[in-house]
C-alpha positions in Angstrom: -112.4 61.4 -47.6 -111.0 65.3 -47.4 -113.0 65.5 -44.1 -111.1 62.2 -42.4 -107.6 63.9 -43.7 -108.1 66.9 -41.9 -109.7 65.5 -38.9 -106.5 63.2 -38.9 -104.1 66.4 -39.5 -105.9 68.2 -36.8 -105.4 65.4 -33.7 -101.5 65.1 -34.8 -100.8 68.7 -34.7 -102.8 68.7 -31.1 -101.1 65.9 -30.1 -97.7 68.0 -31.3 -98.5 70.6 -29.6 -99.3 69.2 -26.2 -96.3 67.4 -26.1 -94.0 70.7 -27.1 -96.3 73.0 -24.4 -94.0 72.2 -21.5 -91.1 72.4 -23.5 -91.4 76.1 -23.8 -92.4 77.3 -20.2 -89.4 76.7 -18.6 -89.3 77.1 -15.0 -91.8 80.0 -14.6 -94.5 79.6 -11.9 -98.1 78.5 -12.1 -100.0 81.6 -13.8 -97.5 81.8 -16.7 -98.3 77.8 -17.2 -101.5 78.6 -17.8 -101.1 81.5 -20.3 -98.9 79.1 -22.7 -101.7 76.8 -22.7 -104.4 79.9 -24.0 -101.2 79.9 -26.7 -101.3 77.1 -28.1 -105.2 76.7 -28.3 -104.9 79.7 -30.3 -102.3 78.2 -32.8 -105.6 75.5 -33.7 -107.0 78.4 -35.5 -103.9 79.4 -36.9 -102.4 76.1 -38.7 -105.3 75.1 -39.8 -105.4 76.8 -43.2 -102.1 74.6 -44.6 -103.7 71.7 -43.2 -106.8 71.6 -45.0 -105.1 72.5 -48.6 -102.7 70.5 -49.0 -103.9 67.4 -48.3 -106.8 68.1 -50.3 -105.2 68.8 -53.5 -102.1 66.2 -53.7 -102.9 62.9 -51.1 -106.8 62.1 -51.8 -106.1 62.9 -54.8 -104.1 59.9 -55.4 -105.1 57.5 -52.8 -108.8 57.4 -53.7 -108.4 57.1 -57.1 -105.3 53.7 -57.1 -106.5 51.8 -53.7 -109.7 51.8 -54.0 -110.0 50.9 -57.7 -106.8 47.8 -57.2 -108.7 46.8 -53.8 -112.1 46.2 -55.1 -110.6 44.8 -58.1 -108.4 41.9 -56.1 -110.6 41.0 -53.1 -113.2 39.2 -54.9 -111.0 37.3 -57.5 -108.1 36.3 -55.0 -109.9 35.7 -51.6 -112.8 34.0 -52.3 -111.3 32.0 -54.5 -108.5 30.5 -52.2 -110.6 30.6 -49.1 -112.2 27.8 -50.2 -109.7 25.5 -51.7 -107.5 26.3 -48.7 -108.4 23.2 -45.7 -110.0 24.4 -42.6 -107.2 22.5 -40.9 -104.6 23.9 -41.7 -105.8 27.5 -42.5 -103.6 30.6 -40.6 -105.0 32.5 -38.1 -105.7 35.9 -38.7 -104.3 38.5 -36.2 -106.2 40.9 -33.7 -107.1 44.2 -34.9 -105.1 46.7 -32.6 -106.6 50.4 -31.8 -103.9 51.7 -34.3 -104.9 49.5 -37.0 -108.7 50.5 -36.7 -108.2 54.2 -36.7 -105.6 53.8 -39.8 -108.4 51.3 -41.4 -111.0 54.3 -40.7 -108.8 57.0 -42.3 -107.8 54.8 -45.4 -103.7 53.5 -44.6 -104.9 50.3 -44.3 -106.9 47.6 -45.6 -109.4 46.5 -43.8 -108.7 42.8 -43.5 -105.4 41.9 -41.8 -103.1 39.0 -44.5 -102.7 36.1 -42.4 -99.5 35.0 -41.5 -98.6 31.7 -40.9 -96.1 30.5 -38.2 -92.7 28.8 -39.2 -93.5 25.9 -37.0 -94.0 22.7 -38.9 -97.6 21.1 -39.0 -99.1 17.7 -39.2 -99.9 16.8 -43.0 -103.2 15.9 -42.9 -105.0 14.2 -46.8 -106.4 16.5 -48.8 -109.9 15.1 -50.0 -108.8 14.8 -53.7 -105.5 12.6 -52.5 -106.2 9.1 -53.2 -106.7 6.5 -50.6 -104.4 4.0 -50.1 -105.8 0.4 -51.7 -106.4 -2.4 -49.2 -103.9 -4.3 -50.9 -100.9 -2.7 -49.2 -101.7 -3.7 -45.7 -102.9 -7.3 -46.3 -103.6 -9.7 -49.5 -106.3 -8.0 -51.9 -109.2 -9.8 -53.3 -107.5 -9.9 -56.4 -104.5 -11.8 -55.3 -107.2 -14.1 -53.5 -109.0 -15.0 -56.6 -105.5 -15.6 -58.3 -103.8 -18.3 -55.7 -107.1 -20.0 -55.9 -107.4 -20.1 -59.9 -104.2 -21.3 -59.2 -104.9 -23.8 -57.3 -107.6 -24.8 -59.3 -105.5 -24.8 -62.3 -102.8 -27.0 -60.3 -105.6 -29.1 -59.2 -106.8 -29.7 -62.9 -103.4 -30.0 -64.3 -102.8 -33.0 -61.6 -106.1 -34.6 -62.5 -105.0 -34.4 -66.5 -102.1 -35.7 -65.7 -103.8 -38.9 -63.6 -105.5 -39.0 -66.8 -103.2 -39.3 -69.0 -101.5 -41.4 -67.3 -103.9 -43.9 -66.9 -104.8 -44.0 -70.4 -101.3 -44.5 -71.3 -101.5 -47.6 -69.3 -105.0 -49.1 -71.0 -104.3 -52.1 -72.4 -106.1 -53.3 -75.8 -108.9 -55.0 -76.2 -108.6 -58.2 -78.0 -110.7 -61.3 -78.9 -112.4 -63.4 -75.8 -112.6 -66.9 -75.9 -115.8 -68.6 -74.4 -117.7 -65.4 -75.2 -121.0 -64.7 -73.5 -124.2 -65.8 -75.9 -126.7 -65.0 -73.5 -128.3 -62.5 -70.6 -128.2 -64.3 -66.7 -129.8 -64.5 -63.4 -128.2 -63.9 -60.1 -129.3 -64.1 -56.4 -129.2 -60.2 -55.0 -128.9 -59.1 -51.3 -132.5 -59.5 -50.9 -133.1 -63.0 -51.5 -134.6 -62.5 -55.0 -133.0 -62.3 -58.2 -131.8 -59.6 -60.7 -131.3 -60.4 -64.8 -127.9 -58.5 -66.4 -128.5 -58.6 -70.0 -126.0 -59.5 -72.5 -125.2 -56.3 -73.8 -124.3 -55.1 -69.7 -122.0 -58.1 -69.7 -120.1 -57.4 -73.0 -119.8 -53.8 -71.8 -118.2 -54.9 -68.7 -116.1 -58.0 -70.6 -114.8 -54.6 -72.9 -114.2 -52.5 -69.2 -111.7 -55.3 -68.0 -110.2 -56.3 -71.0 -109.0 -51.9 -71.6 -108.5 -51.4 -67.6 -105.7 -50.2 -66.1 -105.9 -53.0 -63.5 -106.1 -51.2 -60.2 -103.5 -52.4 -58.2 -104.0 -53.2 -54.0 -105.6 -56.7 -52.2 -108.6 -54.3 -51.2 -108.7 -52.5 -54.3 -112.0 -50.3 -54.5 -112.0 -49.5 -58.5 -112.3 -52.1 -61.7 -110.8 -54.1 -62.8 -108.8 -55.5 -60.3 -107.5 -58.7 -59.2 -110.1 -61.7 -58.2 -108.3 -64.3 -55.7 -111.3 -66.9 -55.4 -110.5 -67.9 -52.1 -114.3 -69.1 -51.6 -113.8 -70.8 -54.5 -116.3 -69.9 -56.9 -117.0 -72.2 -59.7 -115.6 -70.3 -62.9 -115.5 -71.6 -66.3 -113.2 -74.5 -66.8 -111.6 -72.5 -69.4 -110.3 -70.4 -66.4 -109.0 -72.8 -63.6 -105.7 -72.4 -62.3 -105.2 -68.6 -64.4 -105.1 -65.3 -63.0 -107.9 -64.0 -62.8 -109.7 -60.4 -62.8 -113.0 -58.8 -61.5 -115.3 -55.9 -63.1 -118.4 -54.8 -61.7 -121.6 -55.2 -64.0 -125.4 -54.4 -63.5 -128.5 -54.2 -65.6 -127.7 -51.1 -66.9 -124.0 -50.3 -67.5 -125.0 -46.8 -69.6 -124.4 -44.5 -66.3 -120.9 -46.6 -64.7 -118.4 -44.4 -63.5 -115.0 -46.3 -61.8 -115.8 -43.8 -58.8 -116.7 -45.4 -55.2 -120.0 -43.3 -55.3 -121.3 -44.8 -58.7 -120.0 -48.1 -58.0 -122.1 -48.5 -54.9 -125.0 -49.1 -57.3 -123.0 -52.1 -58.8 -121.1 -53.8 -56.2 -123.2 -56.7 -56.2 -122.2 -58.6 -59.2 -118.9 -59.0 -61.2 -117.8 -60.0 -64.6 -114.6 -62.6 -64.2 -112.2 -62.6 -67.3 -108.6 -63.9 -67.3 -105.6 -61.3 -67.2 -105.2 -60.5 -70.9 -102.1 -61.0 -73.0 -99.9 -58.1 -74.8 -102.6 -58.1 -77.4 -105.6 -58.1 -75.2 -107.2 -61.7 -75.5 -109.0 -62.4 -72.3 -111.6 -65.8 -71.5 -114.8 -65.2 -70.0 -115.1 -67.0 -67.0 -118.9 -66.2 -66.3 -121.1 -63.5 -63.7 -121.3 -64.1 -60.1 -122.8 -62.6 -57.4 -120.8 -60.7 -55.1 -122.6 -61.0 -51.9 -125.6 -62.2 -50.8 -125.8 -60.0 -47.6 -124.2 -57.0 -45.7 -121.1 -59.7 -45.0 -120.4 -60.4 -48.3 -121.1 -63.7 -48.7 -120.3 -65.3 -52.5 -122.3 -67.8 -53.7 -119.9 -69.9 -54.9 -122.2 -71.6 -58.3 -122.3 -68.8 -61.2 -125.1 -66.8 -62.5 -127.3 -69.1 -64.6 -128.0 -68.2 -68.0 -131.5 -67.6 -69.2 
């Protein structure tokens, strides 16, 4: 470090000296140029006593022992540990290394890596890793909101249903006593050309059907019970001639009848004929018939015969 003081001594008092050299000639002519130049080479020998002291004794003392020691202490905690966390993007540039700055970085003026500075100009932000992303639910409808207008739907849907419900049991009428009562199970003509026994306990099901309802309204109603016109006519009960009268649909086994057309597909055939009931829910039985013999419907106008 002494050596690199007095070398740097040394070229500023040559450099000094050249400059001053044709200060003091004057206008003399060529040969006395050349004698002040032999002058100040000798002065080299001269200064160089002072130079290689002083410097010695007060500067390295100092500088060697601070810079260093603060240097080596701050590089590795401060630098490496914002090099990293600082975004490649967006990191400064560091600035060329002039001839200057390399010959004070040699000597010991400066540190050997240049602080980057920044330029005032404003930059594009760009997102950190660790920002968060933004949900998709601020550019369009999230799943979430999905699932909730169709659990709304569903519960509007349900609501409407309970409500159809209710409303139709609030219009079932009571059952009450029947007059000419079935005794026994009876044969009808099917589709097919044979015949198909209902037993008794399908018919008093069906008798029980009517009687609760609620009569479904419409001249091509497709649910029970509902309004039977007898415009073939079929040969009802006596009991029931000149009333109004009402159709449910019965078959052999009335444990799986829904009042839905898919279900009732299976028991469109035949039909259990009461007579409107009053406010208490007395009905007559007017007997089973068969619906249709064939894929137009036909009735067959005599009733099921009991067997």
């Amino acid at each position: 470090m002494n050596q690199r003081f007095v070398a740097l001594f040394v070229l500023l008092f040559v450099a000094v000296a050249v400059v001053a050299a044709p200060v003091n000639i004057g206008d003399s002519s060529l040969p006395a140029r050349a004698v002040t130049k032999k002058t100040t080479v000798a002065k080299k020998t001269a200064v160089k006593k002072p130079v290689a002291q002083k410097p010695v004794t007060t500067k390295p003392a100092a500088k060697p022992e601070t810079k260093p020691a603060t240097k080596t202490a701050t590089k590795p905690v401060t630098k490496p540990a914002t090099k990293p966390v600082a975004a490649p993007v967006t990191a400064c540039p560091i600035p060329k290394k002039t001839v200057v700055r390399r010959f004070l970085e040699y000597v010991g003026f400066s540190r050997t890596t240049p602080v980057a500075t920044c330029p005032t100009i404003s930059t594009p932000s760009v997102p950190s890793p660790s920002s968060p992303v933004p949900s998709p639910s601020s550019s369009g409808t999230s799943k979430a909101d999905k699932k909730a207008a169709k659990a709304a739907k569903f519960a509007s849907k349900s609501a409407s249903v309970a409500a159809a419900s209710a409303s139709a049991a609030a219009a079932r009428r009571p059952i009450g006593a029947v007059a000419n009562a079935p005794t026994k199970a009876v044969r009808c003509n099917n589709k097919d050309g044979a015949t198909t026994d209902i037993p008794l306990a399908a018919i008093q099901t069906a008798v029980s059907l009517a009687q609760a309802g609620p009569l479904v309204s419409g001249n091509n109603a497709v649910k029970f019970p509902h309004i039977f016109n007898n415009d073939e006519p079929v040969a009802v009960a006596a009991a029931c001639v000149g009333k109004v009268l009402e159709e449910q649909a019965v078959g052999p086994d009335m444990s799986d009848f829904q009042n839905i057309p898919s279900v009732l597909g299976n028991f469109n055939q035949f039909r259990v004929v009461i007579t409107t009931p009053d406010a208490s829910g007395a009905t007559t039985f007017c007997g089973v018939m068969t619906h249709g013999t064939n894929q137009f419907g036909e009735f067959d106008k005599n009733l099921c015969a009991e067997i």
